[in-house]
Tab-separated table of C-alpha atoms in Angstrom:
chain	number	residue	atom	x	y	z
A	1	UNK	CA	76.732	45.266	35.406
A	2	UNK	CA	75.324	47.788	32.995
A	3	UNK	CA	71.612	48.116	32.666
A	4	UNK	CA	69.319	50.654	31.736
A	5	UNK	CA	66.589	51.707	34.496
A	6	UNK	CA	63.720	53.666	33.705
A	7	UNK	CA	59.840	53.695	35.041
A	8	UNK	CA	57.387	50.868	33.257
A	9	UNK	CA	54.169	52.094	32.603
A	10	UNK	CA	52.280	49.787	33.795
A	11	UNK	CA	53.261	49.151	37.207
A	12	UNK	CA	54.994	52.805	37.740
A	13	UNK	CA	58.376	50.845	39.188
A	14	UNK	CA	61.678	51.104	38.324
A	15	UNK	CA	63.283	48.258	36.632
A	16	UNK	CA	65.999	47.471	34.522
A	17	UNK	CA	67.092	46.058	30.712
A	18	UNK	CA	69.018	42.906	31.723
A	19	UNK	CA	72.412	42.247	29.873
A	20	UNK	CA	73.087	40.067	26.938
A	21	UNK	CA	76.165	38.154	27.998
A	22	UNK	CA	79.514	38.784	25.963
A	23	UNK	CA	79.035	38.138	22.616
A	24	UNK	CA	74.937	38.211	22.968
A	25	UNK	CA	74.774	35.547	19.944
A	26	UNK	CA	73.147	37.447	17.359
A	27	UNK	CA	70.562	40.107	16.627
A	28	UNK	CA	67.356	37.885	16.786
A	29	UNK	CA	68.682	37.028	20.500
A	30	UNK	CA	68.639	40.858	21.252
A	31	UNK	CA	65.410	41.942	19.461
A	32	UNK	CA	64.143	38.517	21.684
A	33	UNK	CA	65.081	40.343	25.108
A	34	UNK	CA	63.883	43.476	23.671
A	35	UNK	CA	60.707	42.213	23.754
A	36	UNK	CA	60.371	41.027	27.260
A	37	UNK	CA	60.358	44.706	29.068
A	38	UNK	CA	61.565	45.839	32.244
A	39	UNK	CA	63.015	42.839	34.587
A	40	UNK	CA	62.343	43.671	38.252
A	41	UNK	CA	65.798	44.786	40.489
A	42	UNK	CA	64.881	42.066	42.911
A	43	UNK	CA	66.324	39.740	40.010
A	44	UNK	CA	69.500	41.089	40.421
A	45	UNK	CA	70.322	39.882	44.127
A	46	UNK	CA	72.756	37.009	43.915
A	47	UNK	CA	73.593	37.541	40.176
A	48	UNK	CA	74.621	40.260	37.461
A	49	UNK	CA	71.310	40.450	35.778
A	50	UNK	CA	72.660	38.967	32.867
A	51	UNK	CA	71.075	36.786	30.175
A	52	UNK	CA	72.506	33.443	28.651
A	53	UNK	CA	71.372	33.199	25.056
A	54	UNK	CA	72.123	29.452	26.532
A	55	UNK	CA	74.752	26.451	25.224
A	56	UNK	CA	74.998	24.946	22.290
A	57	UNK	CA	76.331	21.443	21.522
A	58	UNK	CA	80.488	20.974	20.752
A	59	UNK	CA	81.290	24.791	20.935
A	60	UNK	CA	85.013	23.264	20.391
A	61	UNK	CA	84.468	21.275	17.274
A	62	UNK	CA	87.768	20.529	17.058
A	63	UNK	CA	87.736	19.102	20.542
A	64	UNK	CA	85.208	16.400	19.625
A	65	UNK	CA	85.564	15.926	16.372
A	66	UNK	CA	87.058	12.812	14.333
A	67	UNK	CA	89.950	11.775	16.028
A	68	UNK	CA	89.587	13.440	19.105
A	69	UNK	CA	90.312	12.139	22.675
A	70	UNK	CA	87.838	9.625	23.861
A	71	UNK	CA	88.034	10.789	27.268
A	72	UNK	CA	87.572	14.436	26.521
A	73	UNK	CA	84.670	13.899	24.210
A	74	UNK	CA	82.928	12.120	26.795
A	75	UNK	CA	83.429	14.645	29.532
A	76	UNK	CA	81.918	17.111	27.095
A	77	UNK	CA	78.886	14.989	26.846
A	78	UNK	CA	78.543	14.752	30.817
A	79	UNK	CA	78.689	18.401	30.739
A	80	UNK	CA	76.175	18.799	27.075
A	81	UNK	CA	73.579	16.291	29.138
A	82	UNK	CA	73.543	18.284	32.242
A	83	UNK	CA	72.526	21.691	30.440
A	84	UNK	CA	70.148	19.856	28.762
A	85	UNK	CA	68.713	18.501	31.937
A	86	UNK	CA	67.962	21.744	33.649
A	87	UNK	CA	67.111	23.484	30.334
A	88	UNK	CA	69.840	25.496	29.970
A	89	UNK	CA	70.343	25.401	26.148
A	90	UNK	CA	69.928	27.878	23.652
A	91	UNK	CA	66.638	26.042	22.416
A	92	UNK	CA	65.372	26.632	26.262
A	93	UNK	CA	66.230	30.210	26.438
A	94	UNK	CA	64.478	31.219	23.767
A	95	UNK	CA	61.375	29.485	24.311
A	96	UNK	CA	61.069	31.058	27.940
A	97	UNK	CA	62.115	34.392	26.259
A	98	UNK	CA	59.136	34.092	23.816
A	99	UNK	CA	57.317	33.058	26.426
A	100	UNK	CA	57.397	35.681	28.462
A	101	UNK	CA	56.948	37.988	25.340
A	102	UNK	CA	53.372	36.238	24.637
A	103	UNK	CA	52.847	36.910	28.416
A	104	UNK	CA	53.291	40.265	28.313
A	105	UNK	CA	50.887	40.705	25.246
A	106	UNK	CA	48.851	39.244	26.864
A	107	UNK	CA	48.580	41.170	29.949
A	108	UNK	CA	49.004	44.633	27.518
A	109	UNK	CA	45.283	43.687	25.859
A	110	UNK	CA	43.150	42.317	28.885
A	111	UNK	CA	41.237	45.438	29.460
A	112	UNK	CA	39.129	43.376	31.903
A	113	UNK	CA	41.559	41.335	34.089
A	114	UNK	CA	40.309	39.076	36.676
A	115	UNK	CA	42.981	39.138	40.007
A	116	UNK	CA	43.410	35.410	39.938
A	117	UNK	CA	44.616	35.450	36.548
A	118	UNK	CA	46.832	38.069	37.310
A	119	UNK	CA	48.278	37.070	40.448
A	120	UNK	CA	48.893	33.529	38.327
A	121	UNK	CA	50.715	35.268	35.208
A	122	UNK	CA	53.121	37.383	37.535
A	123	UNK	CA	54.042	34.220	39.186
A	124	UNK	CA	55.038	32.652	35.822
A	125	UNK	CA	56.671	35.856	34.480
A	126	UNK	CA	58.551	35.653	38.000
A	127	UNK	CA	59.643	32.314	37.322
A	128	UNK	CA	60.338	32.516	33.492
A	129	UNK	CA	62.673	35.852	34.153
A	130	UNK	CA	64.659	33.809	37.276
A	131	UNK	CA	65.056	31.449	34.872
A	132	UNK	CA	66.328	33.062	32.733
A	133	UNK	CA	69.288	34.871	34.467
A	134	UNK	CA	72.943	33.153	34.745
A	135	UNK	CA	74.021	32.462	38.065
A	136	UNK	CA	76.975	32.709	36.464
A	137	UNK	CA	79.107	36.365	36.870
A	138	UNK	CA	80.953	37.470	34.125
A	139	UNK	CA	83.703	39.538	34.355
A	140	UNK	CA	85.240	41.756	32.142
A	141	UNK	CA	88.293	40.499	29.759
A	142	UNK	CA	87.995	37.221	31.051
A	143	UNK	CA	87.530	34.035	28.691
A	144	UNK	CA	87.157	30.441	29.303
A	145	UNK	CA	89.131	28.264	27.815
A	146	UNK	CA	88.511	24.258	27.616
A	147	UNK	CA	91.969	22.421	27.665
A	148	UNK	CA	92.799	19.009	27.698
A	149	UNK	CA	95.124	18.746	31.074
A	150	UNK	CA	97.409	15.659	31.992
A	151	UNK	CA	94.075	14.800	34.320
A	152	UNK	CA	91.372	15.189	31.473
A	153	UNK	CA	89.304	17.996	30.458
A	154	UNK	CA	89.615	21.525	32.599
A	155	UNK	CA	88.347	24.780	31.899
A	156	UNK	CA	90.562	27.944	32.943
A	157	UNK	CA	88.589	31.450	32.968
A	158	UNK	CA	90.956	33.826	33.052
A	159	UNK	CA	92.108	36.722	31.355
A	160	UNK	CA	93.718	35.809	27.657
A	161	UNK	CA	96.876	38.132	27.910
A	162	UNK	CA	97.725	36.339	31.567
A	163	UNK	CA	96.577	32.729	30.749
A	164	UNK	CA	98.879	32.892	27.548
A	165	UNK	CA	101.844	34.308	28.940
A	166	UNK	CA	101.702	31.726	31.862
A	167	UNK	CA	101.360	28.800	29.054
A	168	UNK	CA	104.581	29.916	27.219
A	169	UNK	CA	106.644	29.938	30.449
A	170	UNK	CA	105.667	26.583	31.361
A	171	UNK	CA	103.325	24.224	30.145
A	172	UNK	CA	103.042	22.855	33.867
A	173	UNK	CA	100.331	25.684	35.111
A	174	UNK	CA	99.709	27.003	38.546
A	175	UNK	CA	95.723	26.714	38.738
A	176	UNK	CA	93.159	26.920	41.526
A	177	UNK	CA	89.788	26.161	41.573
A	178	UNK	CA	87.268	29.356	40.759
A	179	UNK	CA	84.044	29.909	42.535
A	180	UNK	CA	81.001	31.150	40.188
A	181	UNK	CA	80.023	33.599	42.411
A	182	UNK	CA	82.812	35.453	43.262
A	183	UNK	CA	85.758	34.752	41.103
A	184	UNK	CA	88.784	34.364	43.713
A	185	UNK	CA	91.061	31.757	44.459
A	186	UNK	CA	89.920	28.047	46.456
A	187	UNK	CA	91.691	26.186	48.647
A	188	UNK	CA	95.090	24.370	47.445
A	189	UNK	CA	96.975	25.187	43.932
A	190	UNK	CA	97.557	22.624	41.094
A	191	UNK	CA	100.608	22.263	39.156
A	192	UNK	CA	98.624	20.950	35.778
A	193	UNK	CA	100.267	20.422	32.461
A	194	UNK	CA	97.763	21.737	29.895
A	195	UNK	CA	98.817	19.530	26.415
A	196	UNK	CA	96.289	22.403	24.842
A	197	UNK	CA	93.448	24.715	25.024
A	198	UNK	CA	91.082	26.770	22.708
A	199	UNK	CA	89.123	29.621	24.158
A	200	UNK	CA	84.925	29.364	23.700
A	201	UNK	CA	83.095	31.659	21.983
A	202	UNK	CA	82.040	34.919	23.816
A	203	UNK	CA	78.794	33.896	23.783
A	204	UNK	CA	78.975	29.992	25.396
A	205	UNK	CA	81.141	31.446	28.766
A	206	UNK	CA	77.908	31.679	30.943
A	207	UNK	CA	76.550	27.783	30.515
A	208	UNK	CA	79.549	26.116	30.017
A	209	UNK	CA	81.091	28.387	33.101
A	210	UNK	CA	78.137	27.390	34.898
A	211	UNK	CA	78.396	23.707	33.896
A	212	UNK	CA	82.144	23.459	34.401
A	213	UNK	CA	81.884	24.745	37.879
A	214	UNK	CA	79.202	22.674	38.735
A	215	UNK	CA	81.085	19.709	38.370
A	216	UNK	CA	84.444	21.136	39.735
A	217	UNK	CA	86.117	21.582	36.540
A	218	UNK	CA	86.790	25.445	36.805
A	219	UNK	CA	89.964	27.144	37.518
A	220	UNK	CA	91.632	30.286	37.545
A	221	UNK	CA	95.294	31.219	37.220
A	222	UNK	CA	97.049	30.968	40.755
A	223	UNK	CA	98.187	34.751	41.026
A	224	UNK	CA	94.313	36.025	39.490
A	225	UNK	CA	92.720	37.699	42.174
A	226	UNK	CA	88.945	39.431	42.210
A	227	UNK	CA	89.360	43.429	42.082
């Protein structure tokens, strides 16, 4: 994962710029993270350091849209509600973003800081930036693509080129299930006939990824394998 190290000021440590994920969402997302300084390395144990500018509602319109399957549209709700639950939605992100902005303002003008109050902020800038970070690990060239499957809706993260080609062989794909942690193949393949698909934007591969996986909905191509 790409990041930028350098020394902050204020605590002489090293840290580092955490990554927008793929298709960051905009500048105002950017000039957001700008704003929140260095993130610790400890952060980056278990994950690539990488920010979600978090999900937003029906990133497939066309997928839940007038006329479309009942039984997709309401898996795409099961997987809408549980982002909202644990505050993974674009709305959350940027109000712990801004949040830890105001924090760090905060601790930039008290010239007289009392150790209680600073042992208390660094806790919630320590929970604010954990939040913050996928648990999802992107890799590079890979989408994720929802598609409605002869046993409801899947998601396939793959790369384009391979998932493509495989689709105009045979509609009848090879898939296995994908781990978020370490994209590789698990346990037993499935022979799945995908009726059709439509890749997500850039930007929505972390929280749905996340979501999708969650619930055992993720899959890779059968002959994928992790470099």
């Amino acid at each position: 994962m790409d990041t930028t190290t350098a020394v902050d000021p204020r605590s002489g440590l090293i840290g580092s710029r955490p990554t927008i994920s793929l298709g960051a969402g905009g500048g105002a997302f950017e000039r957001l993270v700008s704003s929140t300084g260095l993130w610790s390395r400890d952060l980056e144990q278990g994950s690539g350091l990488e920010i979600s500018p978090g999900a937003i509602s029906n990133p497939i319109p066309v997928m839940v849209g007038i006329g479309a399957n009942l039984e997709l549209m309401a898996r795409w709700s099961e997987l809408w509600e549980w982002l909202k639950l644990r505050k993974k939605t674009r709305e959350d992100q940027q109000a712990r973003l801004q949040a830890i902005a105001d924090l760090l303002r905060e601790q930039a003008e008290d010239q007289y800081p009392d150790p209680k109050i600073v042992l208390e902020r660094e806790a919630k800038l320590l929970g604010l930036r954990k939040a913050c970070i996928s648990p999802f690990i992107s890799e590079e060239g890979r989408h994720l693509f929802a598609c409605q499957t002869d046993i409801g809706l899947l998601f396939v993260y793959d790369h384009p080129s391979k998932f493509r080609a495989a689709l105009h062989l045979n509609p009848r794909v090879p898939l296995v299930r994908a781990s978020n942690s370490r994209y590789c193949n698990m346990g037993e393949a499935y022979d799945l006939v995908i009726l059709n698909s439509a890749a997500l934007p850039l930007h929505q591969i972390l929280p749905w990824g996340e979501a999708a996986e969650y619930h055992g909905w993720l899959f890779s191509l059968l002959e994928t394998r992790t470099k």
